[in-house]
mmCIF file of C-alpha atoms in Angstrom:
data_model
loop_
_atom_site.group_PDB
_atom_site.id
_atom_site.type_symbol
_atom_site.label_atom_id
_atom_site.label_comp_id
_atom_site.label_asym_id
_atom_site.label_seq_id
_atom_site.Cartn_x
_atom_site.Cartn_y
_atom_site.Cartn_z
ATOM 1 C CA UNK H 1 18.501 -7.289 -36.137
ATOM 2 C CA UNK H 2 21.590 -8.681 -34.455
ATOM 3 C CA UNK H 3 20.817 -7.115 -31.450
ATOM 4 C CA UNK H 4 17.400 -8.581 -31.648
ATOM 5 C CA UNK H 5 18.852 -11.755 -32.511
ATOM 6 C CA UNK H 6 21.661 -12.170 -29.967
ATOM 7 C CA UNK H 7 19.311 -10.693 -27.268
ATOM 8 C CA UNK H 8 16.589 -13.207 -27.645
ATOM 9 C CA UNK H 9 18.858 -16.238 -27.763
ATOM 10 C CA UNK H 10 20.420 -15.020 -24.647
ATOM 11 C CA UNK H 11 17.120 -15.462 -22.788
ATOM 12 C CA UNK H 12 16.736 -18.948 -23.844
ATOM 13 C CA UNK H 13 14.622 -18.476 -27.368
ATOM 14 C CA UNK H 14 14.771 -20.176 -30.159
ATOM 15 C CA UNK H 15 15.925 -17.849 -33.165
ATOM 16 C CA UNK H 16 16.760 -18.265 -37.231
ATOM 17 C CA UNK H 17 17.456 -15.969 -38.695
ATOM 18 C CA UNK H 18 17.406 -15.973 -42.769
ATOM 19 C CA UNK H 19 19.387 -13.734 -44.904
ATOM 20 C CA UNK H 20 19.568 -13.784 -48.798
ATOM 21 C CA UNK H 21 23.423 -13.493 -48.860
ATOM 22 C CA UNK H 22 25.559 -16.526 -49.948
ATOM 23 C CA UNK H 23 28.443 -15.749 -47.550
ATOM 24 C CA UNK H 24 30.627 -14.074 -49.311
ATOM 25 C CA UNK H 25 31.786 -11.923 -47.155
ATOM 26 C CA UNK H 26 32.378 -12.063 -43.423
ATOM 27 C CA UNK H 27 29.461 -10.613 -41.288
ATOM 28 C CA UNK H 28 29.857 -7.014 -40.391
ATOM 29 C CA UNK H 29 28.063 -7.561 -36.937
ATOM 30 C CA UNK H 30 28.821 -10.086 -34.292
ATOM 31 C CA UNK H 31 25.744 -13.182 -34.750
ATOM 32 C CA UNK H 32 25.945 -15.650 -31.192
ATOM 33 C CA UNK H 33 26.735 -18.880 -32.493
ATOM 34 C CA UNK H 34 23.216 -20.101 -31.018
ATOM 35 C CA UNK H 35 21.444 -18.565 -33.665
ATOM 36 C CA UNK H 36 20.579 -20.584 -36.328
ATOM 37 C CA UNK H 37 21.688 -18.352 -39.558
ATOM 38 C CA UNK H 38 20.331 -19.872 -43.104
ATOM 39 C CA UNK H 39 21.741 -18.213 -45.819
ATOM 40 C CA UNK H 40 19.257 -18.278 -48.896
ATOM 41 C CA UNK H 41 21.863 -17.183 -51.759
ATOM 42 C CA UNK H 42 19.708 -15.044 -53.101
ATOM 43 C CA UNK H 43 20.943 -12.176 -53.638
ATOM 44 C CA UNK H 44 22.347 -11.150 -57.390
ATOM 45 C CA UNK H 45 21.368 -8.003 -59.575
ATOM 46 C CA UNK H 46 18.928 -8.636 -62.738
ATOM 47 C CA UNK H 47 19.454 -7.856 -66.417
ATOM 48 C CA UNK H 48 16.189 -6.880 -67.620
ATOM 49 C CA UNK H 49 12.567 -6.889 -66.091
ATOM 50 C CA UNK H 50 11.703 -10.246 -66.913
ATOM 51 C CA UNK H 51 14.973 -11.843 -65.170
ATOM 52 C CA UNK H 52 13.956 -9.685 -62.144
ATOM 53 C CA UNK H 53 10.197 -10.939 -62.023
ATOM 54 C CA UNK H 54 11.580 -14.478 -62.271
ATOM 55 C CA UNK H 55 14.262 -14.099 -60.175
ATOM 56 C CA UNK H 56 12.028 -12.142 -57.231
ATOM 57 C CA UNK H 57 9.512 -15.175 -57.856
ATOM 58 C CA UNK H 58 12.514 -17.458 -56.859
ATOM 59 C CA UNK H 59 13.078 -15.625 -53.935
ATOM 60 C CA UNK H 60 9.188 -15.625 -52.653
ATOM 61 C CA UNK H 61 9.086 -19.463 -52.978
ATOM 62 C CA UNK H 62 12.611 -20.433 -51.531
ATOM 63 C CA UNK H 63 11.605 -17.821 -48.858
ATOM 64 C CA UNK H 64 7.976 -19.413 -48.084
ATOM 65 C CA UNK H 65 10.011 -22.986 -47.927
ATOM 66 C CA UNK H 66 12.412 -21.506 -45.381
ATOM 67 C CA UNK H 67 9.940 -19.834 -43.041
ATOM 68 C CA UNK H 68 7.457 -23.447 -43.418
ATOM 69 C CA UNK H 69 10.772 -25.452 -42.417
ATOM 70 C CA UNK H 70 11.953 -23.065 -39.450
ATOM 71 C CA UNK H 71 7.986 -23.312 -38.315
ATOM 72 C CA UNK H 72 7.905 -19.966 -36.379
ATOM 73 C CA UNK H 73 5.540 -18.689 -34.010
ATOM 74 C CA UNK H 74 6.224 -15.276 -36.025
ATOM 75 C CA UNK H 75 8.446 -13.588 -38.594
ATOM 76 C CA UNK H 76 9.984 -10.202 -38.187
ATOM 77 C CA UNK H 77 11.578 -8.710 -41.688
ATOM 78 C CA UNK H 78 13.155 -5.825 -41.719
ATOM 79 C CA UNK H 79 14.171 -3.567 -45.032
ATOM 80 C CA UNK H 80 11.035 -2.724 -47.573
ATOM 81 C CA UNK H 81 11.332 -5.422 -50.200
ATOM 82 C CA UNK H 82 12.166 -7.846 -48.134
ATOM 83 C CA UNK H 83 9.001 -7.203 -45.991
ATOM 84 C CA UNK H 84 7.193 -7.198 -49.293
ATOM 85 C CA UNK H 85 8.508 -10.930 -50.233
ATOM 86 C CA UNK H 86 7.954 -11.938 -45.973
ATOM 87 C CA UNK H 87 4.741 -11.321 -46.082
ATOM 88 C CA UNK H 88 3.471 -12.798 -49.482
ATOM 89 C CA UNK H 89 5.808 -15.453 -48.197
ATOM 90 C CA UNK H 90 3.616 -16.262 -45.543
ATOM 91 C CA UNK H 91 0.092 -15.528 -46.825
ATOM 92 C CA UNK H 92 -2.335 -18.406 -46.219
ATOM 93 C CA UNK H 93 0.394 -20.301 -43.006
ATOM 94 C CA UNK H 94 -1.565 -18.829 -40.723
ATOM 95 C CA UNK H 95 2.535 -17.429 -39.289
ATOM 96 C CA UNK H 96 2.111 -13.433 -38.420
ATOM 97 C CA UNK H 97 4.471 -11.677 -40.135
ATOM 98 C CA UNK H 98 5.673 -8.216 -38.447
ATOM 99 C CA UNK H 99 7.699 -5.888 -40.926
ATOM 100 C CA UNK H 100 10.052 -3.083 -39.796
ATOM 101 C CA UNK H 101 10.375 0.278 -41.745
ATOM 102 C CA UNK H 102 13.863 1.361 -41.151
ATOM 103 C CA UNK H 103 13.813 4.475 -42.834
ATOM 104 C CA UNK H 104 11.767 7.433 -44.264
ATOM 105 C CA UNK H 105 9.256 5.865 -46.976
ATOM 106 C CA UNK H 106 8.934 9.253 -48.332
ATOM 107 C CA UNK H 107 12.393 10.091 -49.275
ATOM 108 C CA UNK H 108 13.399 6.650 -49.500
ATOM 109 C CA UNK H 109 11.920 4.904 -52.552
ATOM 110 C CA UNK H 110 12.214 1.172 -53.761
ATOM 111 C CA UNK H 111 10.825 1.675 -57.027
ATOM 112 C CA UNK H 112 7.510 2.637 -58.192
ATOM 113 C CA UNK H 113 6.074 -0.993 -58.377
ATOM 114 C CA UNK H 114 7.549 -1.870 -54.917
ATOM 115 C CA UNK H 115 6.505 0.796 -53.394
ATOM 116 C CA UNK H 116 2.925 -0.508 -54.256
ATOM 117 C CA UNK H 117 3.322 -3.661 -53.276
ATOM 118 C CA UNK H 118 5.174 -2.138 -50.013
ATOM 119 C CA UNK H 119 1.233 -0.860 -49.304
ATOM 120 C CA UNK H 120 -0.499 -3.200 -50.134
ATOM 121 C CA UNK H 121 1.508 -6.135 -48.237
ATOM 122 C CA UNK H 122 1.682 -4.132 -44.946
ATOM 123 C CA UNK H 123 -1.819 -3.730 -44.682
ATOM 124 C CA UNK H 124 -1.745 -7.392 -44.408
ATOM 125 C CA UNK H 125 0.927 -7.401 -41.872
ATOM 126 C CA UNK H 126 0.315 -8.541 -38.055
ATOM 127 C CA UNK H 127 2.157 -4.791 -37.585
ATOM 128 C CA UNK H 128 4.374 -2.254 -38.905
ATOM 129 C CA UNK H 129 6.920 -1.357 -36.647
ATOM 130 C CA UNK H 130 8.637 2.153 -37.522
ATOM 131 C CA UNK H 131 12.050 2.892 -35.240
ATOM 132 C CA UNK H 132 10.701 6.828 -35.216
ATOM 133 C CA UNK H 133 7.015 8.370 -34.792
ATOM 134 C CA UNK H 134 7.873 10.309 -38.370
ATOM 135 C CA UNK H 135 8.965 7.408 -40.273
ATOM 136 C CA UNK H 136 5.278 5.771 -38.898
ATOM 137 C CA UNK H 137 3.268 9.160 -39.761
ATOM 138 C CA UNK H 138 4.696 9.083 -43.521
ATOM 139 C CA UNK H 139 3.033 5.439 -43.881
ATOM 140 C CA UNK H 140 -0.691 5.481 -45.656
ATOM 141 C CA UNK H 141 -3.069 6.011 -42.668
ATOM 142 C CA UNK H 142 -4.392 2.092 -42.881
ATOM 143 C CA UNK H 143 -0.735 1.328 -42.071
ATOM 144 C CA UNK H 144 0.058 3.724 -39.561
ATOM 145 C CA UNK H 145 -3.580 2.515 -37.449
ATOM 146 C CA UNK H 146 -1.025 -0.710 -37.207
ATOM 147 C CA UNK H 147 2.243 0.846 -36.562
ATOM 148 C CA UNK H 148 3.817 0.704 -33.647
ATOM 149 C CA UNK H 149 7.256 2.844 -33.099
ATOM 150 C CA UNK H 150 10.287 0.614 -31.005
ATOM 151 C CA UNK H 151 13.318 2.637 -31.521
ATOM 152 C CA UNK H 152 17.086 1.119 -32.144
ATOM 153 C CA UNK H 153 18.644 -0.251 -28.963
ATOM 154 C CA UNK H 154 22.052 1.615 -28.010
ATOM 155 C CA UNK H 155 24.369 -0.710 -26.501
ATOM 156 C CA UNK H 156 26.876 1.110 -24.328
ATOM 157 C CA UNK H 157 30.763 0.936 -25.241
ATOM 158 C CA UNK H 158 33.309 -1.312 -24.726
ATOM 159 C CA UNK H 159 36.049 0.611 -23.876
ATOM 160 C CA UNK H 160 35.812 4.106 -22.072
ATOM 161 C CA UNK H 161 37.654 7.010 -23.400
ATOM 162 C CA UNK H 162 39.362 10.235 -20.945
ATOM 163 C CA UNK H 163 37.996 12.720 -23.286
ATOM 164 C CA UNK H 164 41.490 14.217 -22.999
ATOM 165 C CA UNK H 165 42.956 11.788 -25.453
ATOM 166 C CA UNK H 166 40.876 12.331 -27.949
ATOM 167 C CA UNK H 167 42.495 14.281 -31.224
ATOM 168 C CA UNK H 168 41.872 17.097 -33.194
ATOM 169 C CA UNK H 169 39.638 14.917 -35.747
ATOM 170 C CA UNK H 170 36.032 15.234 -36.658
ATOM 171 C CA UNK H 171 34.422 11.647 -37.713
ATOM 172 C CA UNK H 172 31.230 10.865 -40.178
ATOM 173 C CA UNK H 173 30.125 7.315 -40.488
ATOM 174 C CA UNK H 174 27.795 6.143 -43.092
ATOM 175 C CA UNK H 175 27.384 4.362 -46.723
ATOM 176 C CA UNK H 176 29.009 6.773 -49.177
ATOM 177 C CA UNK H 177 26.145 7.164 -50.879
ATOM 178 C CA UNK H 178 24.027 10.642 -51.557
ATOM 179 C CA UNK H 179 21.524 10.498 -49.193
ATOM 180 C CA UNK H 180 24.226 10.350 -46.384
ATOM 181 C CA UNK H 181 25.666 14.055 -47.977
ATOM 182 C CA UNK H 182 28.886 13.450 -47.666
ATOM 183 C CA UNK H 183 29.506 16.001 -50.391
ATOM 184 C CA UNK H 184 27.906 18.999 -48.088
ATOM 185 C CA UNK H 185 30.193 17.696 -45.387
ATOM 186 C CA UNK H 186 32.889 18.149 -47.789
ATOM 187 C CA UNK H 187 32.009 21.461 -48.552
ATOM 188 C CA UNK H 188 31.255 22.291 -45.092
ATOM 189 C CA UNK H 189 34.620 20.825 -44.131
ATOM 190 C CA UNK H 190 36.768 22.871 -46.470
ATOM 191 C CA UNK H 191 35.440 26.208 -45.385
ATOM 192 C CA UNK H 192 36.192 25.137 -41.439
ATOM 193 C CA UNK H 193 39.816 24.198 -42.577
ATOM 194 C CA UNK H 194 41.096 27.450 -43.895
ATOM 195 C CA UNK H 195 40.336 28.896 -40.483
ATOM 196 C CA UNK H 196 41.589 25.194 -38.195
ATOM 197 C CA UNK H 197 43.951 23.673 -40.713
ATOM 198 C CA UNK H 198 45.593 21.476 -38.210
ATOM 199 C CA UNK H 199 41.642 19.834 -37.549
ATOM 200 C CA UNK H 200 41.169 16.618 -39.927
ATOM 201 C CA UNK H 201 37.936 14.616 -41.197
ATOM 202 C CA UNK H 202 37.804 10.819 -40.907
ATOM 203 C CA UNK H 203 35.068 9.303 -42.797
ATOM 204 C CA UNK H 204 34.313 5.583 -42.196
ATOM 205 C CA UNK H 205 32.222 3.955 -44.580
ATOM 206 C CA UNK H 206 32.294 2.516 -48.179
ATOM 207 C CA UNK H 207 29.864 2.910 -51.364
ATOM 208 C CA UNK H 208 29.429 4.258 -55.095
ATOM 209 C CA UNK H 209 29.800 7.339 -54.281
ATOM 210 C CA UNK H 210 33.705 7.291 -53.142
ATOM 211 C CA UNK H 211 35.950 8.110 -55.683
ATOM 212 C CA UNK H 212 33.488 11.175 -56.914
ATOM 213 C CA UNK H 213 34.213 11.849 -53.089
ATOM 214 C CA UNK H 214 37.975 11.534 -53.606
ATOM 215 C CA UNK H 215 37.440 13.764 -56.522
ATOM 216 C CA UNK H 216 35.645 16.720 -54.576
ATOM 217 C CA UNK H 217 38.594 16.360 -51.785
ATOM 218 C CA UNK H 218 41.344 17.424 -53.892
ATOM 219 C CA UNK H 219 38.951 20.916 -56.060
ATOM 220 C CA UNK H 220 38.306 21.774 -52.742
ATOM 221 C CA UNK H 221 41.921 21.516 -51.281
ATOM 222 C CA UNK H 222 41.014 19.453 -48.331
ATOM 223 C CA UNK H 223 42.265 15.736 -49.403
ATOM 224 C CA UNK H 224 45.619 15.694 -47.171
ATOM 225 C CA UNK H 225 42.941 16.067 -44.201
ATOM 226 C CA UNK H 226 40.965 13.743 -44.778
ATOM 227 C CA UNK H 227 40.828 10.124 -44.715
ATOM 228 C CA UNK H 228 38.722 7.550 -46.570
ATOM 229 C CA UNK H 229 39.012 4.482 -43.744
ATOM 230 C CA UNK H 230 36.812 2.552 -45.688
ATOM 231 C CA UNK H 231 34.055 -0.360 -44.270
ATOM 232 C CA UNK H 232 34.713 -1.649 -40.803
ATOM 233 C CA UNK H 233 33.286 -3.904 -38.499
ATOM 234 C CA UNK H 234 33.255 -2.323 -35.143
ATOM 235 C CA UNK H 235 33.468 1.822 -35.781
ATOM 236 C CA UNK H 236 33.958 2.055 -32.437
ATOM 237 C CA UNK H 237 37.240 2.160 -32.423
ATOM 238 C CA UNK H 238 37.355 5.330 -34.599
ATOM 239 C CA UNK H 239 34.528 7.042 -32.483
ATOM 240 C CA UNK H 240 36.505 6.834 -29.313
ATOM 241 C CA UNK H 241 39.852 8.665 -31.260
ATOM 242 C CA UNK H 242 37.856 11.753 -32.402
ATOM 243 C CA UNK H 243 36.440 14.395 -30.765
ATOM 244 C CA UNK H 244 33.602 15.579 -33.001
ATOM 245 C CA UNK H 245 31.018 13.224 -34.758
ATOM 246 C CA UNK H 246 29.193 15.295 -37.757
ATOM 247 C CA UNK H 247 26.503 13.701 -40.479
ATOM 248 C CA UNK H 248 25.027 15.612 -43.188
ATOM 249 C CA UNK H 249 22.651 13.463 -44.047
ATOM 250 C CA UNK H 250 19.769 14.349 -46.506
ATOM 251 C CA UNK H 251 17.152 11.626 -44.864
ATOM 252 C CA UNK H 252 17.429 9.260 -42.222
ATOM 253 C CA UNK H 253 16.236 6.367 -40.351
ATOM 254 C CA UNK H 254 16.487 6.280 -37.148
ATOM 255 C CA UNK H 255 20.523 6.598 -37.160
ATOM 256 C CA UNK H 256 22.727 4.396 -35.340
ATOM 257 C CA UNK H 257 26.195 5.615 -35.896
ATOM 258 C CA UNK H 258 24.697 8.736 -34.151
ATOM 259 C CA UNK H 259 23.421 6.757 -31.577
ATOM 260 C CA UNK H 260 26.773 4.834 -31.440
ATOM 261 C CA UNK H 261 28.845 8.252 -31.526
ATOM 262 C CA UNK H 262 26.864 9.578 -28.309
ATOM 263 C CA UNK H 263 27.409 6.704 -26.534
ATOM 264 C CA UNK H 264 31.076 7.186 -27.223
ATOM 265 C CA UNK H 265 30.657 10.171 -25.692
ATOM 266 C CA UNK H 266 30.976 12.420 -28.752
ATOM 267 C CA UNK H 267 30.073 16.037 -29.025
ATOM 268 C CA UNK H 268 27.696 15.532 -32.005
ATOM 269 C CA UNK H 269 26.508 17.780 -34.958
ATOM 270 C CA UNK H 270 23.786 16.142 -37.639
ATOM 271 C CA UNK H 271 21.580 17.433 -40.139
ATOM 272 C CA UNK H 272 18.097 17.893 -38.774
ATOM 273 C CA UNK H 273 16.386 15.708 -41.519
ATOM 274 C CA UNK H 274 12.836 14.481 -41.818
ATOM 275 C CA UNK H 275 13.442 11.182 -39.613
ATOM 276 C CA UNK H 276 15.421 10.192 -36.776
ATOM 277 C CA UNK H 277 18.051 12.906 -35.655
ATOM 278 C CA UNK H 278 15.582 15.459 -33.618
ATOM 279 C CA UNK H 279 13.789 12.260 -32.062
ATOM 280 C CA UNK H 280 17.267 11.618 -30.933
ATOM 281 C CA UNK H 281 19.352 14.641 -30.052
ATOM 282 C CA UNK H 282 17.972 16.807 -27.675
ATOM 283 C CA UNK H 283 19.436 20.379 -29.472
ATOM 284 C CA UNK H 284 21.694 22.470 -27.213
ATOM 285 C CA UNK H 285 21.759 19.758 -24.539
ATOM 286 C CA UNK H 286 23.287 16.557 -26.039
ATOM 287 C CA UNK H 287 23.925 17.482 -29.522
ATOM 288 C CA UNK H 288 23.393 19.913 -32.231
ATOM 289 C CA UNK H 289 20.871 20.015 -35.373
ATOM 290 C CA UNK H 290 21.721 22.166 -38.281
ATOM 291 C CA UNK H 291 19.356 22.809 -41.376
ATOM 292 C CA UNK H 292 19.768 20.471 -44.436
ATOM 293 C CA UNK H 293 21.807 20.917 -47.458
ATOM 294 C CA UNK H 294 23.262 23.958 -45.510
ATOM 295 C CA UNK H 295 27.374 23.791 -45.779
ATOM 296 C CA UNK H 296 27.541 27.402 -43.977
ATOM 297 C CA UNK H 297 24.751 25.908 -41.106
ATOM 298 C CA UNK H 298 27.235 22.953 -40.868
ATOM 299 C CA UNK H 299 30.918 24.943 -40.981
ATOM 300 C CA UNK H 300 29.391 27.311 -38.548
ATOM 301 C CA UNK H 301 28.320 24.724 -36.046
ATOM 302 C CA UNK H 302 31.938 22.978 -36.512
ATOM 303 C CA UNK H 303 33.531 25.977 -35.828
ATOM 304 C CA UNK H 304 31.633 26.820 -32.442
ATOM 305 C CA UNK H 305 32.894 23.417 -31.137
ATOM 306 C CA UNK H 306 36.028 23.520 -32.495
ATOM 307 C CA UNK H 307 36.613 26.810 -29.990
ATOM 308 C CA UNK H 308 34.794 26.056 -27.204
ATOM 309 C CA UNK H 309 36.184 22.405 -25.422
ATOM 310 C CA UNK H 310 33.865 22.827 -22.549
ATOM 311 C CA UNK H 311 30.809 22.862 -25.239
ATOM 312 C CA UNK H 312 32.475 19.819 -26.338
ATOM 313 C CA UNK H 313 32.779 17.984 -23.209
ATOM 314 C CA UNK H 314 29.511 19.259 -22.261
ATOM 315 C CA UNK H 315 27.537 17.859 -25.209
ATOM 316 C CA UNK H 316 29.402 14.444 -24.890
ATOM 317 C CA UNK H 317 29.045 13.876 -21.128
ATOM 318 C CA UNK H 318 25.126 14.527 -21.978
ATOM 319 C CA UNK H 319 24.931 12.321 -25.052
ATOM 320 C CA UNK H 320 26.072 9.198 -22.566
ATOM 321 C CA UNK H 321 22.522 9.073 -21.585
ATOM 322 C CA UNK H 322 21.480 7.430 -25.074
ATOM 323 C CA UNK H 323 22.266 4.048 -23.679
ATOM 324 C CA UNK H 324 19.561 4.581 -20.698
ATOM 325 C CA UNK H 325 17.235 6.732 -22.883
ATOM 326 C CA UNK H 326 17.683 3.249 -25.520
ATOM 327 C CA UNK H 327 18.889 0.605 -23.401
ATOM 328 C CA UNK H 328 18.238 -2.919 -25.017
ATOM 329 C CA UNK H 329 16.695 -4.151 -21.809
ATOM 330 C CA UNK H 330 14.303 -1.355 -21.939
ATOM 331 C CA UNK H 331 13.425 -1.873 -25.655
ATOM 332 C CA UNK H 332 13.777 -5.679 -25.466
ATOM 333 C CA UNK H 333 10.638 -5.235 -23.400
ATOM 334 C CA UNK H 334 9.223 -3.709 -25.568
ATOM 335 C CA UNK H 335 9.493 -6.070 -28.479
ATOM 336 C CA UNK H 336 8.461 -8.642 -26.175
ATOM 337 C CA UNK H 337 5.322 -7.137 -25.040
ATOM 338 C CA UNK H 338 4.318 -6.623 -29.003
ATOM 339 C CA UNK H 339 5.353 -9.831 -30.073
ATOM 340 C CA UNK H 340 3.056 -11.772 -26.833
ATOM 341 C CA UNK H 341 0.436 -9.370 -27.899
ATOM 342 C CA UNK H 342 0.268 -11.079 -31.904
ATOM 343 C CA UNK H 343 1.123 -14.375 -31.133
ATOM 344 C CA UNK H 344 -2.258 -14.135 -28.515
ATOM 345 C CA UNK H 345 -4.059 -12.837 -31.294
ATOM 346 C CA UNK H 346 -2.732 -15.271 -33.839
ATOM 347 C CA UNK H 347 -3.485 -18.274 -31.991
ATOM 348 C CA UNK H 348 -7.606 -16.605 -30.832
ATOM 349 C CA UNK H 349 -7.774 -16.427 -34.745
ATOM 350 C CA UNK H 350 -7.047 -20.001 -35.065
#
């Protein structure tokens, strides 16, 4: 959405952008000052159902206020419960409202009454944009007939790396959370470092799941090679130290610390789960896919890249090409083209 952002007001748009955080923290991606950024402060946990009815009913109006004051030709959301709230936000302001499914609806839930409302609202949606054409063909078939697939933009990197400095270190970058499966890296992890033991594991990232992560380190002997970093703002500088990137994710998105890695010009291994990483890797050319909750699939593919360098600098030379294959101009466009084509239709409706 940054990306989005920052392109558009680059080539003179108007852009605000709302978020529901208070401000708490600092940003974790770079926002040009030229966008106008209105924090809602609305964002807080709830203590029973009532408080979250009310509190989600707080957030719909002091959304529909925002969006009537920032008078938009049209809204994009992104996230499912926030495209829920956009678009009952809007209903009846004549404003199009596109919403953007970042991740498998299938595997990834909301909750069994959001996940209603999630059909229901984007049937009333000026389109459904889906980064991947498998997070699109999981959407009810009403849905999908308005889905449109625009995958992540891959900038390139700031700094270029010989890939003769990199170290003996494998990376994984993602919330620590279980659908990432951090835990099968683990295990994966441990059986590569009886056989490598001077090889470590650098996982950048923060979440619930950490010190249950910490915990699995030390039964499986692995914890003085491997290092929590923690949440960062530009992983980048990580990426270009290591030499492997590996994610054992259990479901996707459409990834973009894989995306980020290959531009970096990692040799990449990643669990070929239901969305995003096959659309992405091109197996045996400019990455690898293993099966699933497979630690043996995983260890076995570390292993082979671990011995062979060449593979390595094969793999990562080849991955470059993500940031022609998704260049921002190149999706830019096509963002632009769908968001002419429902503003035209917006304004013939009225």
């Amino acid at each position: 959405m940054t990306n989005l952002a920052n392109y558009w007001v680059e080539h003179n748009h108007e852009v605000c952008l709302l978020t529901f955080d208070m401000g708490e923290r600092p940003a974790a991606y770079r926002l040009d000052q030229r966008v106008n950024r209105i924090r809602l402060a609305l964002v807080g946990d709830s203590a029973n159902t009532l408080a979250a009815v009310k509190q989600n009913l707080r957030r719909l109006f002091k959304l529909r206020a925002a969006i009537l004051q920032s008078r938009p030709q049209c809204v994009i959301s992104f996230m499912g419960t926030t495209n829920v709230l956009a678009v009952l936000a809007a209903s009846g302001t004549n404003i199009p409202v596109i919403v953007s499914e970042r991740s498998d609806p299938s595997s990834n839930h909301i909750g069994r009454e959001w996940d209603r409302l999630r059909t229901i609202t984007y049937k009333r949606a000026a389109r459904v944009v889906a980064p991947t054409a498998r997070i699109l063909s999981s959407l009810a078939p009403q849905i999908r007939s308005r889905g449109t697939v625009i995958p992540n933009p891959v900038l390139p990197p700031s700094v270029e790396t010989d890939p003769a400095e990199r170290s003996d270190c494998l990376i994984s970058v993602g919330r620590l959370g279980r659908e990432k499966g951090f835990d099968i890296l683990l295990a994966a992890f441990a059986k590569v470092h009886k056989v490598y033991p001077s090889w470590k594991l650098m996982i950048v990232g923060e979440g619930v799941l950490r010190k249950d992560l910490e915990s699995l380190a030390e039964q499986l002997g692995i914890a003085g090679s491997l290092k929590f970093v923690g949440q960062v703002n530009n992983p980048e500088d990580y990426l270009v130290k290591a030499s492997i990137f590996v994610m054992a994710s259990r479901y996707e998105g459409f990834p973009n610390a894989l995306c980020e890695a290959m531009g970096c010009g990692l040799a990449v291994i990643h669990t070929d789960c239901p969305t995003g990483p096959r659309e992405i890797i091109r197996d045996g050319f400019d990455g690898i896919l293993v099966p699933t909750e497979n630690a043996d699939a995983l260890a076995e593919a570390i292993s082979k890249l671990i011995t062979d360098e060449e593979l390595r600098r094969t793999l990562g030379h080849n991955a470059r090409r993500i940031t022609e294959r998704f260049g921002i101009d190149e999706v830019m466009r096509q963002w632009e083209a769908l968001l002419n084509n429902v503003v035209r239709q917006t304004s013939a409706v009225s």
